[in-house]
Amino acid sequence: NAGVTQTPKFRILKIGQSMTLQCAQDMNHNYMYWYRQDPGMGLKLIYYSVGAGITDKGEVPNGYNVSRSTTEDFPLRLELAAPSQTSVYFCASRGRDYEQYFGPGTRLTVT
Amino acid sequence: GQQLNQSPQSMFIQEGEDVSMNCTSSSIFNTWLWYKQDPGEGPVLLIALYKAGELTSNGRLTAQFGITRKDSFLNISASIPSDVGIYFCAGQLGKLSFGAGTTVTVRA
C-alpha cells in the first residue's frame, strides 16, 4: 500500500493563478481531509469528505474548493491564489477508527 | 475546532533523558492521538487513545488519556537523536483538533 499520496511536492504560484493539489489513498478509507499548516501552528482543517460525493467545510475553507468523485481521490482546488495561501498542505484519510493517516504534504508559495 | 494547549512549546533533550509533554483542553474528547512530524514530512501517528484513563505504550513512548477526558500526556523514555522533531497532540470530538506542537531538539 502506498498509503496517502500527494502531488506536487512543491509549487510556486503567482497571485491570481489557480491550481489543483492532488491527493489519493489506496486504503479504501471513506473519510478524507485537507489541512493547512502554517509555521509554528497546528493543522487547520480546510475541507473534509465522509465519502464519495459528500464534502463539507472545515475551519478555514475560504479560497478553496474540493470534490470527491471517487473513494480514492480528493483534490483541493485553489482559485485566484493569494499570498495568505502560502502554506504546507496535508491530505489525510481515515477508516472506521479515528486514526488519520497523512500524506507527505505539498509546499505552496504564492508570490 | 476546539482549542488545545500543548506544552512545552519546545524542549531540548540530551540523549538518554526521559522527556514529557502534555495537552490540555477546556473541552472533552472521545479520542486522543499523538503524532510526530519530521522536517519536510507529514505527521506520522504514534499512539491512539480511546478511553479515559487508558495508558498505552509504543516502544519507548507512553501516552495517557486523562481521566477528565480533557488532557493527555506523552512520555519518551531514554531519548535518542532520532526523537527530534515536532510532536502534535490531537483530540477528536467529531472533527480532529490539533495542538500547536512541541518541537524537540537535541542539546549539543
mmCIF file of C-alpha atoms in Angstrom:
data_model
loop_
_atom_site.group_PDB
_atom_site.id
_atom_site.type_symbol
_atom_site.label_atom_id
_atom_site.label_comp_id
_atom_site.label_asym_id
_atom_site.label_seq_id
_atom_site.Cartn_x
_atom_site.Cartn_y
_atom_site.Cartn_z
ATOM 1 C CA ASN A 1 0.000 0.000 0.000
ATOM 2 C CA ALA A 2 1.265 3.465 -0.865
ATOM 3 C CA GLY A 3 -1.000 4.977 1.827
ATOM 4 C CA VAL A 4 -1.794 8.631 1.156
ATOM 5 C CA THR A 5 -0.001 10.256 -1.768
ATOM 6 C CA GLN A 6 0.090 13.942 -2.699
ATOM 7 C CA THR A 7 1.282 15.788 -5.767
ATOM 8 C CA PRO A 8 3.025 18.063 -6.398
ATOM 9 C CA LYS A 9 5.563 18.198 -3.577
ATOM 10 C CA PHE A 10 6.393 21.865 -4.194
ATOM 11 C CA ARG A 11 4.752 24.628 -6.202
ATOM 12 C CA ILE A 12 5.216 28.357 -6.678
ATOM 13 C CA LEU A 13 2.188 30.294 -7.902
ATOM 14 C CA LYS A 14 1.754 33.893 -8.907
ATOM 15 C CA ILE A 15 -1.058 35.879 -7.282
ATOM 16 C CA GLY A 16 -4.322 35.213 -9.090
ATOM 17 C CA GLN A 17 -3.274 31.893 -10.616
ATOM 18 C CA SER A 18 -5.179 28.721 -9.845
ATOM 19 C CA MET A 19 -4.092 25.150 -9.290
ATOM 20 C CA THR A 20 -5.259 21.766 -8.050
ATOM 21 C CA LEU A 21 -3.475 19.838 -5.331
ATOM 22 C CA GLN A 22 -3.908 16.125 -5.828
ATOM 23 C CA CYS A 23 -4.487 13.571 -3.076
ATOM 24 C CA ALA A 24 -5.066 9.851 -3.397
ATOM 25 C CA GLN A 25 -5.322 6.975 -0.927
ATOM 26 C CA ASP A 26 -5.342 3.248 -1.531
ATOM 27 C CA MET A 27 -6.679 2.113 1.842
ATOM 28 C CA ASN A 28 -10.357 2.257 0.836
ATOM 29 C CA HIS A 29 -10.971 4.876 3.518
ATOM 30 C CA ASN A 30 -14.253 6.751 3.435
ATOM 31 C CA TYR A 31 -13.040 9.813 5.312
ATOM 32 C CA MET A 32 -10.584 12.230 3.720
ATOM 33 C CA TYR A 33 -9.334 15.614 4.886
ATOM 34 C CA TRP A 34 -7.371 18.640 3.728
ATOM 35 C CA TYR A 35 -5.354 20.638 6.246
ATOM 36 C CA ARG A 36 -3.001 23.567 6.021
ATOM 37 C CA GLN A 37 -0.041 24.040 8.331
ATOM 38 C CA ASP A 38 1.482 27.449 8.907
ATOM 39 C CA PRO A 39 4.835 27.891 10.698
ATOM 40 C CA GLY A 40 4.601 27.252 14.446
ATOM 41 C CA MET A 41 0.935 26.354 14.214
ATOM 42 C CA GLY A 42 -1.055 23.182 14.373
ATOM 43 C CA LEU A 43 -3.061 21.890 11.476
ATOM 44 C CA LYS A 44 -6.174 23.743 10.389
ATOM 45 C CA LEU A 45 -8.937 21.815 8.629
ATOM 46 C CA ILE A 46 -9.893 23.241 5.229
ATOM 47 C CA TYR A 47 -12.402 20.694 3.890
ATOM 48 C CA TYR A 48 -13.316 17.116 4.551
ATOM 49 C CA SER A 49 -15.306 14.323 2.956
ATOM 50 C CA VAL A 50 -17.129 11.398 4.535
ATOM 51 C CA GLY A 51 -17.448 9.505 1.278
ATOM 52 C CA ALA A 52 -17.627 9.817 -2.482
ATOM 53 C CA GLY A 53 -19.940 12.644 -3.461
ATOM 54 C CA ILE A 54 -20.061 14.189 0.039
ATOM 55 C CA THR A 55 -17.890 17.120 1.124
ATOM 56 C CA ASP A 56 -18.119 19.733 3.852
ATOM 57 C CA LYS A 57 -16.279 22.839 5.040
ATOM 58 C CA GLY A 58 -13.766 22.820 7.849
ATOM 59 C CA GLU A 59 -12.399 25.755 9.848
ATOM 60 C CA VAL A 60 -10.708 27.672 7.009
ATOM 61 C CA PRO A 61 -12.479 26.902 3.692
ATOM 62 C CA ASN A 62 -12.402 30.361 2.075
ATOM 63 C CA GLY A 63 -10.457 30.445 -1.180
ATOM 64 C CA TYR A 64 -10.587 26.674 -1.667
ATOM 65 C CA ASN A 65 -12.850 24.096 -3.260
ATOM 66 C CA VAL A 66 -12.937 20.317 -3.217
ATOM 67 C CA SER A 67 -14.625 17.454 -4.994
ATOM 68 C CA ARG A 68 -14.853 13.734 -4.228
ATOM 69 C CA SER A 69 -15.944 11.779 -7.265
ATOM 70 C CA THR A 70 -14.231 8.551 -6.169
ATOM 71 C CA THR A 71 -13.303 6.963 -2.839
ATOM 72 C CA GLU A 72 -9.617 7.173 -3.726
ATOM 73 C CA ASP A 73 -9.204 10.801 -4.812
ATOM 74 C CA PHE A 74 -9.816 14.097 -3.038
ATOM 75 C CA PRO A 75 -8.367 17.053 -4.984
ATOM 76 C CA LEU A 76 -8.149 20.551 -3.484
ATOM 77 C CA ARG A 77 -8.623 23.479 -5.841
ATOM 78 C CA LEU A 78 -7.223 26.956 -5.255
ATOM 79 C CA GLU A 79 -8.856 29.656 -7.349
ATOM 80 C CA LEU A 80 -7.246 33.111 -7.523
ATOM 81 C CA ALA A 81 -4.253 32.304 -5.323
ATOM 82 C CA ALA A 82 -3.354 34.875 -2.655
ATOM 83 C CA PRO A 83 -0.162 35.265 -0.560
ATOM 84 C CA SER A 84 -2.182 34.228 2.523
ATOM 85 C CA GLN A 85 -2.462 30.779 0.956
ATOM 86 C CA THR A 86 1.283 30.239 1.200
ATOM 87 C CA SER A 87 1.439 27.192 3.438
ATOM 88 C CA VAL A 88 2.085 23.476 3.606
ATOM 89 C CA TYR A 89 -0.977 21.445 2.667
ATOM 90 C CA PHE A 90 -1.600 17.973 4.021
ATOM 91 C CA CYS A 91 -4.164 15.458 2.923
ATOM 92 C CA ALA A 92 -5.247 12.722 5.335
ATOM 93 C CA SER A 93 -7.597 9.771 5.351
ATOM 94 C CA ARG A 94 -9.126 7.533 7.983
ATOM 95 C CA GLY A 95 -11.109 4.346 8.121
ATOM 96 C CA ARG A 96 -13.686 3.347 10.712
ATOM 97 C CA ASP A 97 -11.422 4.080 13.687
ATOM 98 C CA TYR A 98 -10.383 7.656 14.409
ATOM 99 C CA GLU A 99 -6.771 7.323 13.298
ATOM 100 C CA GLN A 100 -5.938 9.723 10.495
ATOM 101 C CA TYR A 101 -3.046 8.953 8.161
ATOM 102 C CA PHE A 102 -1.287 11.828 6.445
ATOM 103 C CA GLY A 103 0.355 12.310 3.090
ATOM 104 C CA PRO A 104 3.835 13.880 2.717
ATOM 105 C CA GLY A 105 2.485 17.379 2.038
ATOM 106 C CA THR A 106 2.561 19.994 -0.715
ATOM 107 C CA ARG A 107 4.610 23.129 -0.063
ATOM 108 C CA LEU A 108 2.947 26.052 -1.810
ATOM 109 C CA THR A 109 4.320 29.566 -2.155
ATOM 110 C CA VAL A 110 2.194 32.357 -3.636
ATOM 111 C CA THR A 111 4.154 35.440 -4.693
ATOM 112 C CA GLY B 1 -12.255 23.476 16.193
ATOM 113 C CA GLN B 2 -11.676 23.163 19.919
ATOM 114 C CA GLN B 3 -8.672 24.897 21.472
ATOM 115 C CA LEU B 4 -5.838 22.593 22.547
ATOM 116 C CA ASN B 5 -2.966 23.901 24.663
ATOM 117 C CA GLN B 6 0.185 21.900 24.119
ATOM 118 C CA SER B 7 3.237 22.379 26.313
ATOM 119 C CA PRO B 8 6.065 22.907 26.336
ATOM 120 C CA GLN B 9 6.313 24.737 23.019
ATOM 121 C CA SER B 10 9.877 23.473 22.631
ATOM 122 C CA MET B 11 12.389 21.426 24.529
ATOM 123 C CA PHE B 12 15.975 20.336 24.353
ATOM 124 C CA ILE B 13 16.814 16.738 25.046
ATOM 125 C CA GLN B 14 20.024 15.039 25.998
ATOM 126 C CA GLU B 15 20.487 11.509 24.773
ATOM 127 C CA GLY B 16 19.267 9.089 27.423
ATOM 128 C CA GLU B 17 16.903 11.549 29.116
ATOM 129 C CA ASP B 18 13.212 10.943 29.707
ATOM 130 C CA VAL B 19 11.012 13.733 28.365
ATOM 131 C CA SER B 20 7.382 14.575 28.803
ATOM 132 C CA MET B 21 4.853 16.797 27.054
ATOM 133 C CA ASN B 22 1.140 17.334 27.507
ATOM 134 C CA CYS B 23 -2.024 18.690 26.020
ATOM 135 C CA THR B 24 -4.978 20.248 27.784
ATOM 136 C CA SER B 25 -8.321 21.454 26.612
ATOM 137 C CA SER B 26 -11.422 23.081 28.020
ATOM 138 C CA SER B 27 -13.475 20.551 26.029
ATOM 139 C CA ILE B 28 -13.733 16.819 26.488
ATOM 140 C CA PHE B 29 -12.617 14.466 23.766
ATOM 141 C CA ASN B 30 -13.505 10.892 22.851
ATOM 142 C CA THR B 31 -10.107 10.101 21.390
ATOM 143 C CA TRP B 32 -6.581 11.448 21.815
ATOM 144 C CA LEU B 33 -3.925 10.931 19.166
ATOM 145 C CA TRP B 34 -0.214 11.712 19.246
ATOM 146 C CA TYR B 35 1.716 12.389 16.039
ATOM 147 C CA LYS B 36 5.365 13.063 15.191
ATOM 148 C CA GLN B 37 6.423 15.168 12.229
ATOM 149 C CA ASP B 38 9.934 15.081 10.810
ATOM 150 C CA PRO B 39 11.171 18.041 8.730
ATOM 151 C CA GLY B 40 9.636 18.047 5.258
ATOM 152 C CA GLU B 41 7.332 15.132 6.033
ATOM 153 C CA GLY B 42 3.715 14.610 7.009
ATOM 154 C CA PRO B 43 2.691 13.770 10.598
ATOM 155 C CA VAL B 44 3.005 10.101 11.491
ATOM 156 C CA LEU B 45 0.665 8.536 14.036
ATOM 157 C CA LEU B 46 2.475 7.347 17.172
ATOM 158 C CA ILE B 47 -0.238 6.404 19.642
ATOM 159 C CA ALA B 48 -4.048 6.428 19.723
ATOM 160 C CA LEU B 49 -6.024 6.509 22.989
ATOM 161 C CA TYR B 50 -9.715 5.688 23.139
ATOM 162 C CA LYS B 51 -10.742 5.502 26.789
ATOM 163 C CA ALA B 52 -10.397 7.860 29.740
ATOM 164 C CA GLY B 53 -7.568 6.653 31.970
ATOM 165 C CA GLU B 54 -6.069 4.499 29.220
ATOM 166 C CA LEU B 55 -2.273 4.168 29.301
ATOM 167 C CA THR B 56 -0.696 2.915 26.071
ATOM 168 C CA SER B 57 2.905 2.267 25.086
ATOM 169 C CA ASN B 58 4.616 2.055 21.727
ATOM 170 C CA GLY B 59 8.255 1.121 22.283
ATOM 171 C CA ARG B 60 9.856 3.946 24.306
ATOM 172 C CA LEU B 61 6.727 6.073 24.013
ATOM 173 C CA THR B 62 3.948 6.066 26.593
ATOM 174 C CA ALA B 63 0.790 8.135 26.397
ATOM 175 C CA GLN B 64 -2.180 8.523 28.710
ATOM 176 C CA PHE B 65 -5.750 9.656 28.177
ATOM 177 C CA GLY B 66 -6.613 11.844 31.179
ATOM 178 C CA ILE B 67 -9.428 10.808 33.494
ATOM 179 C CA THR B 68 -11.299 14.075 32.895
ATOM 180 C CA ARG B 69 -11.044 13.468 29.106
ATOM 181 C CA LYS B 70 -9.655 16.992 28.791
ATOM 182 C CA ASP B 71 -5.951 16.174 28.768
ATOM 183 C CA SER B 72 -3.316 13.751 27.611
ATOM 184 C CA PHE B 73 0.426 13.375 28.040
ATOM 185 C CA LEU B 74 3.216 11.734 26.087
ATOM 186 C CA ASN B 75 6.440 10.440 27.622
ATOM 187 C CA ILE B 76 9.565 9.467 25.714
ATOM 188 C CA SER B 77 11.968 7.361 27.721
ATOM 189 C CA ALA B 78 15.739 7.110 27.130
ATOM 190 C CA SER B 79 15.637 9.602 24.267
ATOM 191 C CA ILE B 80 17.824 9.081 21.202
ATOM 192 C CA PRO B 81 18.860 11.569 18.482
ATOM 193 C CA SER B 82 16.151 10.416 16.067
ATOM 194 C CA ASP B 83 13.493 11.515 18.584
ATOM 195 C CA VAL B 84 13.969 15.100 17.374
ATOM 196 C CA GLY B 85 11.005 16.516 15.511
ATOM 197 C CA ILE B 86 7.667 18.122 16.212
ATOM 198 C CA TYR B 87 5.147 16.227 18.317
ATOM 199 C CA PHE B 88 1.468 17.057 17.937
ATOM 200 C CA CYS B 89 -1.439 16.058 20.106
ATOM 201 C CA ALA B 90 -4.886 15.837 18.573
ATOM 202 C CA GLY B 91 -8.267 15.442 20.232
ATOM 203 C CA GLN B 92 -11.276 14.013 18.494
ATOM 204 C CA LEU B 93 -14.877 15.009 19.140
ATOM 205 C CA GLY B 94 -16.435 14.888 15.714
ATOM 206 C CA LYS B 95 -13.546 16.534 13.927
ATOM 207 C CA LEU B 96 -9.909 16.344 14.961
ATOM 208 C CA SER B 97 -8.380 19.411 16.667
ATOM 209 C CA PHE B 98 -4.599 19.771 16.819
ATOM 210 C CA GLY B 99 -2.271 21.332 19.329
ATOM 211 C CA ALA B 100 0.403 23.744 18.050
ATOM 212 C CA GLY B 101 3.151 21.180 18.588
ATOM 213 C CA THR B 102 6.178 20.600 20.804
ATOM 214 C CA THR B 103 9.498 20.977 18.986
ATOM 215 C CA VAL B 104 12.110 18.574 20.339
ATOM 216 C CA THR B 105 15.755 19.378 19.638
ATOM 217 C CA VAL B 106 18.941 17.652 20.763
ATOM 218 C CA ARG B 107 21.037 19.607 23.270
ATOM 219 C CA ALA B 108 24.540 19.982 21.922
#
